[in-house]
Short mmCIF file of C-alpha atoms in Angstrom, two decimals:
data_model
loop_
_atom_site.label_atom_id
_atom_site.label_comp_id
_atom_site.label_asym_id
_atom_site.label_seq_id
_atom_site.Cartn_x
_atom_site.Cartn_y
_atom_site.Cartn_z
CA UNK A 63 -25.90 129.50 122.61
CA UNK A 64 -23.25 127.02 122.39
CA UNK A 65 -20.96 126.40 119.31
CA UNK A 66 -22.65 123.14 118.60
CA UNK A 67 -26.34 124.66 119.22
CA UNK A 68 -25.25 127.22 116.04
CA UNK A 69 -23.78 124.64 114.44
CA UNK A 70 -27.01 122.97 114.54
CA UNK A 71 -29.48 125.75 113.87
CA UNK A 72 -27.14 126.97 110.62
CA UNK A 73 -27.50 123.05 109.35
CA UNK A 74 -31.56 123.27 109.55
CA UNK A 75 -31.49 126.63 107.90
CA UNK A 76 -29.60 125.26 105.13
CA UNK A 77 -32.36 122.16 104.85
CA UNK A 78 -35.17 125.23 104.89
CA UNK A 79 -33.80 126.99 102.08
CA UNK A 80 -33.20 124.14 99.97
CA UNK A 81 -36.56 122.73 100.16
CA UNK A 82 -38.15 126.61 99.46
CA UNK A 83 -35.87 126.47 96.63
CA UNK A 84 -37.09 122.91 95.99
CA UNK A 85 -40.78 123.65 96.14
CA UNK A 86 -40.88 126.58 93.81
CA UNK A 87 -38.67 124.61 90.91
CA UNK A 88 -41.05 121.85 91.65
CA UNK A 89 -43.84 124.45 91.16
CA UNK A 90 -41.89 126.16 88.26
CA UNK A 91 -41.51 123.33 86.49
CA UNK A 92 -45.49 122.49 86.80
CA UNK A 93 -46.24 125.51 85.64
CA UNK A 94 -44.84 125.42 82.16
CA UNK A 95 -46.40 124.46 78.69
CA UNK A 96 -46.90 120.52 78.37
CA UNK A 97 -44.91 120.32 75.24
CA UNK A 98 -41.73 122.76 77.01
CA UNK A 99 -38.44 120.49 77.52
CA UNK A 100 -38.76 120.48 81.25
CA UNK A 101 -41.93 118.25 81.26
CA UNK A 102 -40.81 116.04 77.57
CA UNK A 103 -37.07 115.49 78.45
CA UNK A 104 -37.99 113.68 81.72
CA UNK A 105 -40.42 111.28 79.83
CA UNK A 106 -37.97 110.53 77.59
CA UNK A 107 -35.55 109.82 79.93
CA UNK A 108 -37.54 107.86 82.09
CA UNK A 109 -40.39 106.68 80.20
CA UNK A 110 -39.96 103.10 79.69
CA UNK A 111 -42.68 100.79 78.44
CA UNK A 112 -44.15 98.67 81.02
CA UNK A 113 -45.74 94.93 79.46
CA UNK A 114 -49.16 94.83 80.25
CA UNK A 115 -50.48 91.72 80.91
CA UNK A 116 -54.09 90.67 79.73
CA UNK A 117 -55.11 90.61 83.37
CA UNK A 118 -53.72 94.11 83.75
CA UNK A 119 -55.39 95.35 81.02
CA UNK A 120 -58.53 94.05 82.16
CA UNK A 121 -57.74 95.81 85.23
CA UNK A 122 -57.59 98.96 83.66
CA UNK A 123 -60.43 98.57 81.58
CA UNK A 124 -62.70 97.95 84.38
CA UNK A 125 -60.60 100.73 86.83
CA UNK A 126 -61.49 103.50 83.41
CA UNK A 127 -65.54 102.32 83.15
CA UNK A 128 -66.33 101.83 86.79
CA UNK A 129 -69.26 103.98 87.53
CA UNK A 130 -67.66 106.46 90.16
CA UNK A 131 -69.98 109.68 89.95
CA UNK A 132 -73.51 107.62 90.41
CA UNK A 133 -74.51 109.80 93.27
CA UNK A 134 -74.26 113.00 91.56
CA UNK A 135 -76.39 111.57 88.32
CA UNK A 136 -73.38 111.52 86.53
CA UNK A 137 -72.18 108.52 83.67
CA UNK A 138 -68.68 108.19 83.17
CA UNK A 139 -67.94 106.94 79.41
CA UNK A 140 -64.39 105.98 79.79
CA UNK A 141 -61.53 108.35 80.09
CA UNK A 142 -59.69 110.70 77.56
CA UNK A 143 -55.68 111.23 77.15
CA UNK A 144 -53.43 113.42 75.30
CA UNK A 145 -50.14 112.44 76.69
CA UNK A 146 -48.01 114.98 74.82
CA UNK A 147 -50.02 117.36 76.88
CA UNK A 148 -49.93 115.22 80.05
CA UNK A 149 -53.51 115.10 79.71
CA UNK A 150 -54.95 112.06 81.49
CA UNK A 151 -59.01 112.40 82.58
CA UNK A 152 -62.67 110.79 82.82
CA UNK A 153 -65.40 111.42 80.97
CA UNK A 154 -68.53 111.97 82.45
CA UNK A 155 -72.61 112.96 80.50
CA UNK A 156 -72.93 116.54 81.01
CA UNK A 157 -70.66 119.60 80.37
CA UNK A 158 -73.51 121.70 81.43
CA UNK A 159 -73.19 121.22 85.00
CA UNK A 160 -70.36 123.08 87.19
CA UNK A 161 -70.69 119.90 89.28
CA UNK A 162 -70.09 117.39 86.34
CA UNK A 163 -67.12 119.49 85.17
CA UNK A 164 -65.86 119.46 88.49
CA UNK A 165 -65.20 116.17 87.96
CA UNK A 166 -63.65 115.92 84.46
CA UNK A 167 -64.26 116.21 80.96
CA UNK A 168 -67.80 115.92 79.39
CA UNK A 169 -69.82 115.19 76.54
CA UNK A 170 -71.05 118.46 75.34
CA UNK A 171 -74.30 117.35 72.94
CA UNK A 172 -76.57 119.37 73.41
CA UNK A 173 -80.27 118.31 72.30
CA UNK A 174 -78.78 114.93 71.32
CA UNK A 175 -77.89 111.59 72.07
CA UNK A 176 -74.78 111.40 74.20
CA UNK A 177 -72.35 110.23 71.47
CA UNK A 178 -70.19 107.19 70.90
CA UNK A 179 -66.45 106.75 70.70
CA UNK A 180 -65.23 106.17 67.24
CA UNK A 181 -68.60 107.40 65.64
CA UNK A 182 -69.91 110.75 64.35
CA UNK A 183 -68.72 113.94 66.18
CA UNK A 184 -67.81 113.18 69.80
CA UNK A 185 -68.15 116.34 71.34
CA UNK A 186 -65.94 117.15 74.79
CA UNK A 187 -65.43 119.84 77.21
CA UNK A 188 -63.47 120.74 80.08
CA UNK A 189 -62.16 123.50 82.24
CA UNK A 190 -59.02 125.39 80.80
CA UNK A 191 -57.47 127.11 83.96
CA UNK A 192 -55.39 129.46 82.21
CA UNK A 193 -52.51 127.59 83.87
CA UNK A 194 -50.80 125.37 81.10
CA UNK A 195 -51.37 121.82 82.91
CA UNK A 196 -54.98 121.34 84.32
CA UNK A 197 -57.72 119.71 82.70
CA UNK A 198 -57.92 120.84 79.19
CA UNK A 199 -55.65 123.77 79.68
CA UNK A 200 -52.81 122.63 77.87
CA UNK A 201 -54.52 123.04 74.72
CA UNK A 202 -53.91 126.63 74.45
CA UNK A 203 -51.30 127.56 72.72
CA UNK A 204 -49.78 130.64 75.17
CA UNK A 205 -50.92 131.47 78.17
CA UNK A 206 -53.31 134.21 78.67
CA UNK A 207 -52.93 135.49 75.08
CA UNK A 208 -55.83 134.97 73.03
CA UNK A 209 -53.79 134.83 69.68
CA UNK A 210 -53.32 133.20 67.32
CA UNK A 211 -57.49 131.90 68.41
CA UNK A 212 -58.48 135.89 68.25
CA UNK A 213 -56.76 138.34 67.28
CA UNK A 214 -58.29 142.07 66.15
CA UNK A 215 -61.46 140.91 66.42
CA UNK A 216 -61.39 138.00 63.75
CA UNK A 217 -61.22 134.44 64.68
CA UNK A 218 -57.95 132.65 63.92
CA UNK A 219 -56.22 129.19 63.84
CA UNK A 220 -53.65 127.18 64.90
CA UNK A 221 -51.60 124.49 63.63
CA UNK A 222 -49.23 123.96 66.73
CA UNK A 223 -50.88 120.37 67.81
CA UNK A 224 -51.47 118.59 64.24
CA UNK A 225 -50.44 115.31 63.54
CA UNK A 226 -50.62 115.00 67.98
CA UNK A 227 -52.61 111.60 68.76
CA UNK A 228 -55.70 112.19 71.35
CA UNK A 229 -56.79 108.65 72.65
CA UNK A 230 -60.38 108.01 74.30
CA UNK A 231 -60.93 104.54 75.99
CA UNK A 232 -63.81 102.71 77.74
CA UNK A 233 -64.65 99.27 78.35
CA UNK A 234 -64.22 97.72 74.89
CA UNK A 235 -60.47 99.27 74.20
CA UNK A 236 -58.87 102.54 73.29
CA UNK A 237 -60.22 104.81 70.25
CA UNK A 238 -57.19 106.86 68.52
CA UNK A 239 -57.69 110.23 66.85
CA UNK A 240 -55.23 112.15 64.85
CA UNK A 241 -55.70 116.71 65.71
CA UNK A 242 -56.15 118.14 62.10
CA UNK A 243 -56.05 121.27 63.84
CA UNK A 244 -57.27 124.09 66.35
CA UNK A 245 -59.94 127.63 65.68
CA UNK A 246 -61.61 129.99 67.73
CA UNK A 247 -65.01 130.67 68.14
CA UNK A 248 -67.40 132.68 70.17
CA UNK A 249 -68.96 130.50 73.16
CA UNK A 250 -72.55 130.61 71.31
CA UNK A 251 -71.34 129.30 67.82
CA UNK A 252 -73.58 125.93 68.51
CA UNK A 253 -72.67 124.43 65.12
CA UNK A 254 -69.35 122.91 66.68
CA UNK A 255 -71.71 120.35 68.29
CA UNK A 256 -73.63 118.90 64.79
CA UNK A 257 -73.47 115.04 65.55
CA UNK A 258 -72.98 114.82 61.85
CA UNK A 259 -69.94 117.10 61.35
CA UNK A 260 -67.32 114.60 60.03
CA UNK A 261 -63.45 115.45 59.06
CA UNK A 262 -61.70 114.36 56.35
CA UNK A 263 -65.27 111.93 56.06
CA UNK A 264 -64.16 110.18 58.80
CA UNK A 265 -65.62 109.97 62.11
CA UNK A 266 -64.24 112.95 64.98
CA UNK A 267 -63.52 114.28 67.96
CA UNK A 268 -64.31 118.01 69.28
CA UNK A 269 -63.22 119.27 71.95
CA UNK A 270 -63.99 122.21 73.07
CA UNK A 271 -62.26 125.09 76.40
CA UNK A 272 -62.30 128.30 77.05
CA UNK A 273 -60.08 130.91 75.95
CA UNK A 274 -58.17 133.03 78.01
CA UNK A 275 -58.09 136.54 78.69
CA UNK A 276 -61.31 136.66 76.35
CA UNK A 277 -63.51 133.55 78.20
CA UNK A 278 -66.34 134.51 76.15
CA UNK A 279 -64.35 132.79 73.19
CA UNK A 280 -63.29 129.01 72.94
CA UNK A 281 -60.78 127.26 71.73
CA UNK A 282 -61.95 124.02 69.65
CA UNK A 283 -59.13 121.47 68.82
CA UNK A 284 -60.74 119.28 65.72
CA UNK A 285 -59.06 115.42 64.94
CA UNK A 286 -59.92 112.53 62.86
CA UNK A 287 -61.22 109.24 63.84
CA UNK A 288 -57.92 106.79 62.80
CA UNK A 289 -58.22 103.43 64.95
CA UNK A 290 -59.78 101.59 67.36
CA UNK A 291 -58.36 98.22 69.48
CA UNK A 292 -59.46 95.73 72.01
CA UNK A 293 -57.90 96.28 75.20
CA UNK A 294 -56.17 93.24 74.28
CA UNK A 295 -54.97 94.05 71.33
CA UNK A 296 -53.69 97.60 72.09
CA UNK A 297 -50.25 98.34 72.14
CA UNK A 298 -48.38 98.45 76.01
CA UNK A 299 -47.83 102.68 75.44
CA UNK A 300 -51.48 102.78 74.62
CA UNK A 301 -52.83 100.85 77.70
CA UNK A 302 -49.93 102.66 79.83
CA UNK A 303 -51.48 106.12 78.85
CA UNK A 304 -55.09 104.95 80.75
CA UNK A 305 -52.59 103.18 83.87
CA UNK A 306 -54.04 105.50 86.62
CA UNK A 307 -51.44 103.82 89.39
CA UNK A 308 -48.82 105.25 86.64
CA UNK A 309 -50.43 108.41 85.35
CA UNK A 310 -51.49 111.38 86.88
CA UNK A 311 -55.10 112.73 86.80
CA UNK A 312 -54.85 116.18 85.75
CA UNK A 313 -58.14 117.14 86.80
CA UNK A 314 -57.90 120.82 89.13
CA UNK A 315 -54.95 122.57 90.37
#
């Protein structure tokens, strides 16, 4: 081999080990908790505001509401995001089919009207894949440690996410709802779904994902009903959240 040939061979070595080392940082870096400083620094630094215009918004609003899942049976009801979470998905009718849930987040009545935005207790589900970033996974606290939702047996609660806005949006404009807080219960405790259940007498949200190691548990993350807007009258960050060409889908691994 000549001296060029090695010099050649040592340079593409070089370009294989940096992009290993690339790929598992990149992978690293995915893999931590949605409110860590490696995934809120960068949105800081490089989150700027785009102006929406009104025929952008109505681009989004129709993009959120178009009926996607038809030939499964499924009807999407807009789209849910928790962006300190990097949350970002659709919401389909049934959270009692692996194939709906396959797809994204579900109303989980059960026995009941599928509910509204912005009235009574809009119950949700999704997957939690024990990995910090998918789906609804980024709800839970730690990773693969059932406290503070269980611990010694006895159901327990969290206050990690208050005051953290959840948005839901379909085609009329984007509902915003304030977490009050999170509790665990066992996966047959039903009365999580009452259509009536209100907080703080307003209107809620309940969402609703498994806990890990103990998956016959679930995590519920409760929040208050605190405004609704036209997709025209919604703030830029707010219509940016539901900006699928700008935000990710966090849907499966």
């Amino acid at each position: 081999m000549t001296d060029r040939m090695r010099k050649w061979v040592r340079r593409l070595l070089w370009l294989i080990i940096i992009g290993i080392i690339a790929f598992l940082g990149y992978s690293w870096a995915e893999s931590q908790p949605a409110l860590s400083p490696v995934k809120t620094v960068p949105k800081q630094l490089f989150g700027q505001t785009k102006i929406y215009s009104q025929n952008d918004r109505q681009q989004i609003a129709s993009k959120i509401s178009a009926q996607d899942q038809s030939a499964k049976g499924l009807t999407k009801q807009g789209f849910v995001a928790i962006p300190k979470l990097s949350i970002l998905l659709p919401i389909y009718d049934n959270a009692y089919s692996a194939v709906a849930l396959n797809v994204g987040a579900n109303t989980a009545q059960k026995g009941t009207p599928v509910p509204t935005m912005g009235q009574g207790n809009y119950t949700l589900a999704a997957h939690n894949w024990d990995n910090g970033y998918t789906a609804f996974s980024a709800l839970q606290q730690k990773l693969n440690q059932n406290a503070p939702y269980y611990e010694s047996g006895q159901a327990g609660s969290s206050s990690w996410l208050n005051g953290q806005s959840i948005y839901l949006a379909n085609g009329d404009g984007v509902f915003t709802y304030q977490i009050t807080g999170q509790v665990g219960v066992d996966e047959n405790d039903g009365s999580v779904l009452n259509p009536d259940d209100r907080d703080d007498d307003k209107a809620k949200i309940t969402i609703i994902t498994c806990l890990f190691p103990d998956t016959t548990k679930r995590i519920i993350t409760n929040a208050k009903f605190m405004k609704f807007e036209s997709w025209a009258d919604a703030s830029n960050d707010e219509v940016g959240y539901f900006d699928t060409k700008k935000q990710k889908i966090n849907l499966v691994p």
